[in-house]
Coordinates of C-alpha atoms in Angstrom, one line a residue:
M1 CA 129.5 72.2 108.0
K2 CA 130.9 70.8 111.2
L3 CA 130.1 72.0 114.7
H4 CA 132.2 71.9 117.8
W5 CA 130.8 69.2 120.1
A6 CA 130.1 71.8 122.8
N7 CA 127.9 73.8 120.4
R8 CA 125.7 70.8 119.5
I9 CA 122.1 70.8 120.7
S10 CA 122.4 67.3 122.0
F11 CA 125.3 68.3 124.3
K12 CA 123.4 71.4 125.5
L13 CA 120.3 69.4 126.2
A14 CA 122.3 66.7 128.0
R15 CA 124.2 69.2 130.0
T16 CA 121.0 71.0 131.0
A17 CA 119.4 67.7 132.0
V18 CA 122.4 66.5 133.9
I19 CA 122.8 69.8 135.8
I20 CA 119.1 69.5 136.8
A21 CA 119.4 65.8 137.7
F22 CA 122.8 66.3 139.5
T23 CA 121.5 69.2 141.5
L24 CA 118.3 67.4 142.4
G25 CA 120.3 64.2 143.2
M26 CA 122.8 66.0 145.4
V27 CA 120.0 67.8 147.3
L28 CA 118.2 64.5 147.9
S29 CA 121.5 62.7 148.8
A30 CA 122.4 65.5 151.2
A31 CA 119.0 65.2 152.8
Q32 CA 119.4 61.5 153.1
V33 CA 122.9 61.8 154.5
Y34 CA 121.7 64.3 157.1
L35 CA 118.8 62.1 158.2
D36 CA 121.3 59.2 158.4
Y37 CA 123.6 61.4 160.4
L38 CA 120.9 62.2 162.9
E39 CA 119.9 58.5 163.2
E40 CA 123.5 57.3 163.6
G41 CA 124.1 60.0 166.3
D42 CA 121.1 58.7 168.2
N43 CA 122.4 55.1 167.9
L44 CA 125.8 56.2 169.2
D45 CA 124.2 57.8 172.2
N46 CA 122.2 54.7 172.9
R47 CA 125.2 52.5 172.7
V48 CA 127.1 54.6 175.2
L49 CA 124.1 54.5 177.6
K50 CA 123.8 50.7 177.2
A51 CA 127.5 50.3 178.1
L52 CA 127.1 52.5 181.1
E53 CA 124.1 50.5 182.3
V54 CA 126.1 47.3 181.9
V55 CA 128.8 48.5 184.3
D56 CA 126.4 50.3 186.6
K57 CA 126.2 47.6 189.3
S58 CA 130.0 46.8 189.3
A59 CA 130.8 50.5 189.5
T60 CA 128.3 51.0 192.4
R61 CA 129.8 48.1 194.4
A62 CA 133.3 49.4 193.9
V63 CA 132.2 52.8 195.2
L64 CA 130.4 51.4 198.2
I65 CA 133.2 49.2 199.3
L66 CA 135.9 51.6 198.0
D67 CA 137.5 48.8 195.9
S68 CA 139.9 50.6 193.7
D69 CA 140.9 47.4 191.8
L70 CA 137.3 46.7 190.9
A71 CA 136.8 50.3 189.9
Q72 CA 139.9 50.1 187.7
E73 CA 138.5 47.0 186.0
V74 CA 135.3 48.7 185.3
V75 CA 137.1 51.7 183.7
L76 CA 139.3 49.4 181.6
G77 CA 136.1 47.6 180.4
L78 CA 134.7 50.9 179.3
M79 CA 137.9 51.8 177.5
E80 CA 137.5 48.8 175.3
Y81 CA 135.0 50.8 173.3
D82 CA 137.1 52.6 170.7
Y83 CA 134.9 55.7 170.6
I84 CA 135.4 56.3 174.4
T85 CA 138.5 58.4 175.0
E86 CA 138.2 59.0 178.7
A87 CA 136.4 57.1 181.6
A88 CA 136.3 57.7 185.4
I89 CA 134.4 56.6 188.5
L90 CA 133.6 59.3 191.0
D91 CA 132.5 58.9 194.6
D92 CA 129.8 61.1 196.2
N93 CA 132.4 63.8 196.9
R94 CA 133.4 63.9 193.2
T95 CA 136.7 62.2 194.0
V96 CA 138.1 60.1 191.3
L97 CA 138.2 56.5 192.5
A98 CA 139.5 55.1 189.2
G99 CA 140.1 56.8 185.8
R100 CA 141.8 56.3 182.5
R101 CA 142.4 58.6 179.4
R102 CA 143.2 57.2 176.0
E103 CA 146.6 58.2 174.6
E104 CA 146.7 60.1 171.3
R105 CA 146.4 57.4 168.7
Q106 CA 147.3 57.2 165.0
M107 CA 144.3 58.0 163.0
D108 CA 143.5 56.1 159.8
G109 CA 142.1 57.8 156.6
G110 CA 138.5 57.3 157.6
V111 CA 138.9 58.8 161.1
R112 CA 140.9 61.7 159.7
Y113 CA 138.2 62.4 157.1
A114 CA 135.5 62.2 159.8
R115 CA 137.5 64.5 162.1
M116 CA 137.7 67.1 159.4
L117 CA 133.9 67.3 159.4
I118 CA 133.3 66.6 163.1
N119 CA 135.7 67.2 166.0
D120 CA 133.2 66.8 168.8
M121 CA 134.1 65.3 172.2
V122 CA 130.8 64.7 174.1
P123 CA 130.9 64.1 177.9
F124 CA 128.4 61.8 179.6
D125 CA 127.8 61.8 183.4
Y126 CA 125.8 58.7 184.6
Q127 CA 124.6 58.7 188.2
L128 CA 125.1 55.3 189.8
T129 CA 122.0 53.6 191.2
L130 CA 121.8 52.3 194.8
P131 CA 119.4 49.9 196.5
V132 CA 116.1 51.4 197.5
A133 CA 117.0 51.4 201.2
M134 CA 119.9 53.9 200.5
A135 CA 118.8 57.5 200.2
E136 CA 122.0 59.0 198.8
R137 CA 123.8 58.5 195.5
P138 CA 127.2 56.9 196.0
G139 CA 128.8 58.6 193.0
S140 CA 128.8 58.7 189.2
L141 CA 130.4 57.4 186.0
H142 CA 132.0 60.0 183.7
V143 CA 132.9 59.2 180.1
V144 CA 134.0 61.3 177.1
V145 CA 132.9 60.0 173.7
D146 CA 134.8 60.8 170.5
R147 CA 131.9 61.2 167.9
A148 CA 134.3 61.3 165.0
V149 CA 135.3 57.7 165.9
G150 CA 131.8 56.6 166.8
L151 CA 130.3 57.9 163.5
Q152 CA 133.1 56.6 161.2
P153 CA 130.7 54.0 159.6
F154 CA 128.3 56.7 158.8
F155 CA 131.0 58.7 157.0
S156 CA 132.0 55.7 155.0
R157 CA 128.4 55.2 153.9
A158 CA 128.1 58.9 153.1
T159 CA 131.2 58.8 150.9
T160 CA 129.9 55.8 149.1
T161 CA 126.6 57.5 148.5
F162 CA 128.2 60.6 147.0
L163 CA 130.7 58.7 144.9
S164 CA 127.9 56.4 143.5
G165 CA 125.8 59.5 142.8
F166 CA 128.6 61.1 140.9
V167 CA 129.3 58.0 138.9
R168 CA 125.5 57.7 138.2
N169 CA 125.4 61.3 136.9
F170 CA 128.4 60.7 134.7
V171 CA 126.9 57.6 133.2
L172 CA 123.6 59.6 132.7
V173 CA 125.6 62.3 130.8
V174 CA 127.0 59.8 128.4
L175 CA 123.6 58.1 127.9
L176 CA 121.7 61.4 127.4
Y177 CA 124.3 62.7 125.1
Y178 CA 124.2 59.6 123.0
A179 CA 120.4 59.6 123.0
F180 CA 120.1 63.3 122.0
H181 CA 122.8 63.0 119.4
Q182 CA 121.1 60.1 117.7
G183 CA 117.6 61.5 118.1
L184 CA 118.2 65.2 117.4
T185 CA 121.6 66.3 116.4
K186 CA 122.3 63.7 113.7
P187 CA 119.0 64.2 111.8
L188 CA 119.4 68.0 112.2
Q189 CA 122.9 67.7 110.8
T190 CA 121.5 65.8 107.8
V191 CA 118.9 68.6 107.2
V192 CA 121.6 71.3 107.6
Q193 CA 123.9 69.5 105.2
N194 CA 121.1 69.3 102.6
I195 CA 120.3 73.0 103.0
S196 CA 124.0 73.9 102.6
Q197 CA 124.1 72.1 99.3
I198 CA 121.1 74.1 97.8
N199 CA 121.9 76.2 94.8
P200 CA 120.8 79.8 95.5
E201 CA 120.0 80.4 91.9
H202 CA 117.6 77.4 91.7
P203 CA 116.5 76.5 95.2
G204 CA 113.4 74.6 94.0
E205 CA 115.5 71.9 92.2
Q206 CA 116.6 70.1 95.5
R207 CA 114.7 68.4 98.3
I208 CA 115.4 68.2 102.0
S209 CA 115.3 64.6 103.1
V210 CA 115.1 63.1 106.6
P211 CA 115.4 59.6 108.0
K212 CA 112.1 57.6 108.0
A213 CA 112.1 57.6 111.8
H214 CA 111.8 61.4 111.8
Q215 CA 109.4 61.9 108.9
N216 CA 106.4 62.4 111.2
D217 CA 108.0 64.4 114.1
E218 CA 109.2 68.1 114.3
I219 CA 112.2 67.4 112.1
G220 CA 110.1 66.0 109.4
Q221 CA 107.7 68.9 109.6
L222 CA 110.7 71.3 109.5
A223 CA 112.0 69.6 106.3
S224 CA 108.5 69.7 104.7
Q225 CA 108.2 73.5 105.5
V226 CA 111.7 74.1 104.2
N227 CA 110.8 72.3 100.9
L228 CA 107.6 74.4 100.6
S229 CA 109.6 77.6 101.3
L230 CA 112.1 76.6 98.7
D231 CA 109.3 76.1 96.1
A232 CA 107.9 79.5 97.0
V233 CA 111.3 81.1 96.8
Q234 CA 111.8 79.5 93.4
V235 CA 108.4 80.9 92.2
L236 CA 109.4 84.3 93.6
L237 CA 112.8 84.2 91.8
D238 CA 111.1 83.2 88.5
N239 CA 108.7 86.1 88.9
L240 CA 111.5 88.4 89.9
R241 CA 113.5 87.5 86.8
S242 CA 110.5 88.0 84.6
T243 CA 109.9 91.4 86.3
N244 CA 113.5 92.3 85.8
R245 CA 113.3 91.5 82.1
A246 CA 110.1 93.5 81.8
L247 CA 111.6 96.3 83.7
S248 CA 114.7 96.3 81.5
A249 CA 112.4 96.4 78.5
S250 CA 110.4 99.3 79.9
E251 CA 113.4 101.4 80.9
E252 CA 114.1 102.3 77.3
A253 CA 110.4 103.2 76.8
L254 CA 110.6 105.2 80.0
R255 CA 113.7 107.1 78.8
R256 CA 111.9 107.8 75.5
R257 CA 108.8 109.0 77.4
S258 CA 111.0 111.1 79.7
W259 CA 112.5 112.8 76.7
E260 CA 109.0 113.4 75.3
L261 CA 107.8 114.7 78.6
E262 CA 110.7 117.1 78.7
Q263 CA 109.7 118.3 75.3
E264 CA 106.1 118.6 76.5
V265 CA 107.2 120.6 79.5
D266 CA 109.1 123.0 77.3
R267 CA 106.1 123.4 75.1
T268 CA 103.9 123.8 78.2
K269 CA 106.2 126.5 79.6
Q270 CA 106.1 128.3 76.3
A271 CA 102.3 128.0 76.2
T272 CA 102.1 129.2 79.8
R273 CA 104.2 132.3 79.0
E274 CA 101.9 132.9 76.0
L275 CA 98.8 132.5 78.2
I276 CA 100.2 134.9 80.8
I277 CA 100.8 137.4 78.1
T278 CA 97.3 136.8 76.7
K279 CA 95.8 137.0 80.2
E280 CA 97.6 140.3 80.8
Q281 CA 96.4 141.6 77.4
A282 CA 92.8 140.4 78.2
E283 CA 92.9 142.1 81.6
A284 CA 94.2 145.3 80.0
A285 CA 91.5 145.1 77.4
N286 CA 88.9 144.5 80.1
R287 CA 90.1 147.5 82.0
A288 CA 90.1 149.5 78.8
K289 CA 86.5 148.2 78.1
S290 CA 85.4 149.3 81.6
V291 CA 87.0 152.7 81.2
F292 CA 85.4 153.0 77.7
L293 CA 82.0 152.0 79.0
A294 CA 82.2 154.4 81.9
N295 CA 83.3 157.2 79.6
V296 CA 80.7 156.4 76.9
S297 CA 78.0 156.2 79.5
H298 CA 78.9 159.6 80.9
E299 CA 79.2 161.1 77.4
L300 CA 75.9 159.7 76.2
R301 CA 73.9 160.5 79.3
T302 CA 74.5 164.3 78.9
P303 CA 72.7 164.6 75.5
L304 CA 70.2 161.9 76.5
N305 CA 69.1 164.0 79.5
A306 CA 68.6 166.9 77.1
I307 CA 66.6 164.7 74.7
I308 CA 64.5 163.4 77.5
G309 CA 63.9 166.8 79.0
F310 CA 63.0 168.6 75.7
S311 CA 60.9 165.7 74.5
S312 CA 59.0 165.7 77.8
I313 CA 58.4 169.5 77.4
M314 CA 57.2 169.1 73.9
A315 CA 55.0 166.1 74.6
D316 CA 53.4 168.0 77.5
Q317 CA 53.0 171.1 75.2
M318 CA 54.2 173.4 77.9
F319 CA 54.9 176.3 75.4
G320 CA 52.0 175.7 73.1
P321 CA 50.1 173.1 71.2
I322 CA 51.6 170.8 68.6
G323 CA 49.6 170.9 65.5
H324 CA 49.7 167.3 64.3
N325 CA 48.9 164.1 66.3
K326 CA 51.6 162.2 64.6
Y327 CA 54.2 164.6 66.0
R328 CA 52.9 163.9 69.5
E329 CA 53.2 160.1 68.9
Y330 CA 56.8 160.6 67.7
L331 CA 57.6 162.7 70.8
H332 CA 56.2 160.0 73.0
D333 CA 58.3 157.4 71.2
I334 CA 61.4 159.6 71.5
R335 CA 60.8 160.1 75.3
S336 CA 60.3 156.4 75.9
S337 CA 63.2 155.3 73.8
S338 CA 65.5 157.9 75.4
Q339 CA 64.4 156.7 78.9
H340 CA 65.1 153.1 78.0
L341 CA 68.5 154.1 76.6
S342 CA 69.2 156.0 79.8
D343 CA 68.3 153.0 81.9
V344 CA 70.6 150.8 79.8
L345 CA 73.4 153.3 80.1
G346 CA 72.9 153.3 83.9
E347 CA 73.2 149.5 84.0
V348 CA 76.3 149.6 81.8
L349 CA 77.8 152.3 84.0
D350 CA 77.1 150.3 87.2
L351 CA 78.6 147.2 85.6
A352 CA 81.7 149.2 84.6
K353 CA 82.1 150.5 88.2
I354 CA 81.7 147.0 89.6
E355 CA 84.3 145.5 87.2
A356 CA 86.7 148.4 88.0
G357 CA 86.2 148.0 91.7
Q358 CA 84.9 151.5 92.1
M359 CA 81.4 150.5 93.2
K360 CA 81.0 151.2 97.0
I361 CA 77.9 150.6 99.0
E362 CA 76.6 153.2 101.4
E363 CA 75.3 151.2 104.3
E364 CA 72.2 152.2 106.3
V365 CA 69.4 150.5 108.1
V366 CA 66.8 149.7 105.4
D367 CA 63.1 149.2 106.2
M368 CA 62.4 146.1 104.0
I369 CA 58.6 146.4 104.3
K370 CA 58.6 150.0 103.0
L371 CA 61.2 149.2 100.3
C372 CA 59.2 146.2 99.0
D373 CA 56.0 148.2 98.9
E374 CA 57.7 150.9 97.0
S375 CA 59.2 148.4 94.5
R376 CA 55.8 146.8 93.9
A377 CA 54.2 150.3 93.4
L378 CA 56.8 151.2 90.7
C379 CA 56.1 147.9 88.7
N380 CA 52.3 147.7 89.4
A381 CA 51.4 149.9 86.5
Q382 CA 53.3 147.7 84.0
A383 CA 51.6 144.6 85.5
A384 CA 48.2 146.2 85.3
A385 CA 48.7 147.0 81.6
K386 CA 49.1 143.2 81.0
G387 CA 46.0 142.3 83.0
F388 CA 47.5 141.0 86.3
S389 CA 48.8 142.3 89.6
I390 CA 51.7 142.0 91.9
S391 CA 50.8 140.4 95.3
L392 CA 52.7 141.3 98.4
D393 CA 53.2 138.9 101.3
L394 CA 55.2 140.5 104.2
P395 CA 55.1 139.6 107.9
A396 CA 54.3 142.5 110.2
D397 CA 57.5 141.9 112.2
L398 CA 59.8 141.6 109.2
P399 CA 63.2 142.9 110.5
K400 CA 65.3 145.6 108.9
V401 CA 68.5 145.0 106.9
K402 CA 71.8 146.8 107.2
G403 CA 72.9 147.7 103.6
D404 CA 72.8 150.0 100.6
R405 CA 69.1 151.0 100.2
L406 CA 69.5 152.0 96.5
R407 CA 71.2 148.8 95.4
I408 CA 68.8 146.6 97.4
K409 CA 65.8 148.4 95.8
Q410 CA 67.5 148.2 92.4
S411 CA 67.9 144.4 92.8
I412 CA 64.2 143.9 93.8
L413 CA 63.1 146.2 90.9
N414 CA 65.1 144.2 88.4
L415 CA 63.6 140.9 89.6
L416 CA 60.0 142.4 89.5
S417 CA 60.4 144.0 86.1
N418 CA 61.8 140.8 84.7
A419 CA 58.9 138.8 86.2
V420 CA 56.3 141.2 84.8
K421 CA 58.1 141.4 81.4
F422 CA 58.3 137.6 80.9
T423 CA 54.8 136.8 82.3
A424 CA 52.2 136.6 79.5
Q425 CA 48.8 138.2 79.9
G426 CA 46.4 135.9 81.8
A427 CA 49.3 133.6 83.0
G428 CA 48.8 134.6 86.6
D429 CA 49.9 137.2 89.2
V430 CA 53.5 137.9 90.2
A431 CA 54.2 137.3 93.9
L432 CA 56.6 139.3 96.1
S433 CA 57.3 137.9 99.6
A434 CA 59.9 138.1 102.4
G435 CA 60.7 136.4 105.6
V436 CA 63.5 134.9 107.9
D437 CA 64.7 131.4 107.4
A438 CA 65.8 128.8 110.0
N439 CA 69.4 130.1 109.9
G440 CA 68.4 133.7 110.6
N441 CA 68.9 134.9 107.0
L442 CA 66.4 137.4 105.6
T443 CA 65.0 136.3 102.2
V444 CA 63.1 138.2 99.5
T445 CA 61.4 136.0 96.9
V446 CA 59.9 136.9 93.5
I447 CA 57.6 134.3 91.9
D448 CA 56.3 134.5 88.4
H449 CA 54.4 132.2 85.9
G450 CA 56.3 133.3 82.9
I451 CA 58.4 131.5 80.2
G452 CA 60.9 130.0 82.7
I453 CA 64.6 129.2 82.2
S454 CA 66.0 125.9 81.0
E455 CA 68.2 123.9 83.3
E456 CA 71.2 124.3 81.0
E457 CA 71.0 128.1 81.0
Q458 CA 70.4 128.6 84.8
S459 CA 74.2 128.5 85.5
L460 CA 74.9 131.2 82.9
I461 CA 71.9 133.5 83.5
F462 CA 73.8 135.7 86.1
S463 CA 76.7 136.5 83.7
P464 CA 76.8 139.9 82.0
F465 CA 75.1 140.3 78.6
V466 CA 73.7 136.7 78.8
R467 CA 70.1 136.2 77.9
S468 CA 68.0 133.1 77.5
A469 CA 68.3 131.6 74.0
S470 CA 64.6 130.7 73.8
A471 CA 62.4 132.3 71.2
L472 CA 60.0 133.7 73.8
S473 CA 62.9 135.5 75.5
R474 CA 64.1 137.0 72.3
S475 CA 60.7 138.6 71.8
H476 CA 61.3 140.9 74.8
E477 CA 63.8 143.7 74.8
G478 CA 66.8 143.8 77.2
T479 CA 70.5 143.9 77.5
G480 CA 71.1 140.9 79.8
L481 CA 72.6 143.1 82.5
G482 CA 69.8 143.1 85.1
L483 CA 70.5 139.7 86.7
S484 CA 74.3 140.1 86.6
L485 CA 73.8 143.4 88.5
V486 CA 71.5 141.7 91.0
N487 CA 74.1 139.0 91.6
A488 CA 76.9 141.6 92.0
F489 CA 74.9 143.7 94.4
M490 CA 74.1 140.7 96.6
E491 CA 77.8 139.7 96.7
M492 CA 78.6 143.2 97.8
H493 CA 76.2 142.6 100.7
Q494 CA 77.8 139.1 101.4
G495 CA 74.6 137.6 100.2
W496 CA 73.6 135.4 97.3
V497 CA 70.8 134.7 94.8
T498 CA 69.1 131.4 94.1
L499 CA 67.0 130.3 91.2
E500 CA 64.4 127.6 90.8
S501 CA 62.8 127.5 87.3
E502 CA 61.1 125.2 84.9
L503 CA 60.8 126.0 81.2
G504 CA 57.3 127.1 80.4
K505 CA 56.1 127.2 84.0
G506 CA 57.8 130.2 85.6
S507 CA 60.7 131.0 87.9
V508 CA 61.4 131.7 91.5
F509 CA 64.2 134.1 92.4
T510 CA 65.3 134.5 96.0
L511 CA 67.6 137.1 97.5
H512 CA 69.4 135.9 100.7
F513 CA 70.8 138.5 103.1
P514 CA 73.1 136.9 105.7
S515 CA 72.0 136.9 109.4
D516 CA 74.8 139.3 110.5
R517 CA 73.1 142.0 108.3
V518 CA 69.7 141.4 109.8
V519 CA 68.8 144.1 112.4
T520 CA 66.6 142.5 115.1
A521 CA 64.3 144.7 117.2
K522 CA 65.5 145.3 120.7
A523 CA 63.2 144.4 123.6

């Protein structure tokens, strides 16, 4: 690859260096010439004054004795100086005693060149000196100096200076170009030629070589870095070829996998459609179940109310005594069983209403102190029958809650009845407490020392019809709807239920009513 000589770095560097050197040389030469010009001008003025001083006495005598011949000789003597173009002797009345003007003469090349730059005729008026005894000046000498002629030697020297500087710069261009070409362009051309011969498919098989004189300078470092880059490119090419081969091998597997995924997507779509149908059928069945439970609850409650009423009348012997004690025991069992069945049907009906979205809360301001006291009173007899009591811990300033009084009371009763039910005789009292936490939420807590709930079952205990699988739990009657109703009632109040329990040591259930439902007393 050949470059035009004007595009070579050596020429560009030489050109830049010469421009800088030439400009600097010309500025310095011009300054030197200007100083020489000033000095030569002063010398010319001094020579003129010296010449005038030489003829001062002769001119003075010619004016005093009015000798025109002597005056003419003085003027001719002054005209011998080639740079004086005009000379005259004037008396004290400014009358010309003798004068001479140089005719227009043929100018040589030097004078012509000087006159192109300076066309300056400088007049000199020199007052003649008299003896001390004479008070007045007798006259003066008048000369006109042609500075172009007088400074001709200076212009010759200036021309020589500029010509020698130009020749010096030209020689400098040649020397610099040769030096830059040998020291920079030629080794770079070698590097470029070696790079141009590299096989792009196998760049690591060739080396960039440089002359020994440049192995430790920037060109040598450039060649070393290029060799390292070629090795790295070779490694990358080998890796790329390996990757391409692996990619080609995996494309077929990818196509096969894509086909399998398409088949899987089709199967998934079919399964999704089947799941949607199954979901719709399950929802329809759930709705039918809810309707069925609601209808059955209503239908069973009517005869149950009659059974409970008639059995209560017969047990209380309102219309006469019953003859046998066994009958009275049977009537008591019938009334308690009917009451239990009525409670179960009530829970089933509430659950059906909740699942059907028909359960609505009737909000009012609920006095939590009164409600907790009533709940404890309803469960106290059941606790006393087992040999323990229900303790109540309520602050006197417990705030009221905005909500459905019946559902809140039902939630607390469910927790208290479960606590009493699953606490064995002699295990300890059941505690009912309430308060306001740091976030302003009102909490109602029921603590028992019963059978407890295992950690695995705690996440399922609030689901409908779910009961603990422990043997102790199975020994107590129940449908598994109480806690699910508590959870549903709390969600309807934007609240929640928390549970802390340890198997065999008891449980702690806490109802949390959000702060926006807490009614604070106004000052």
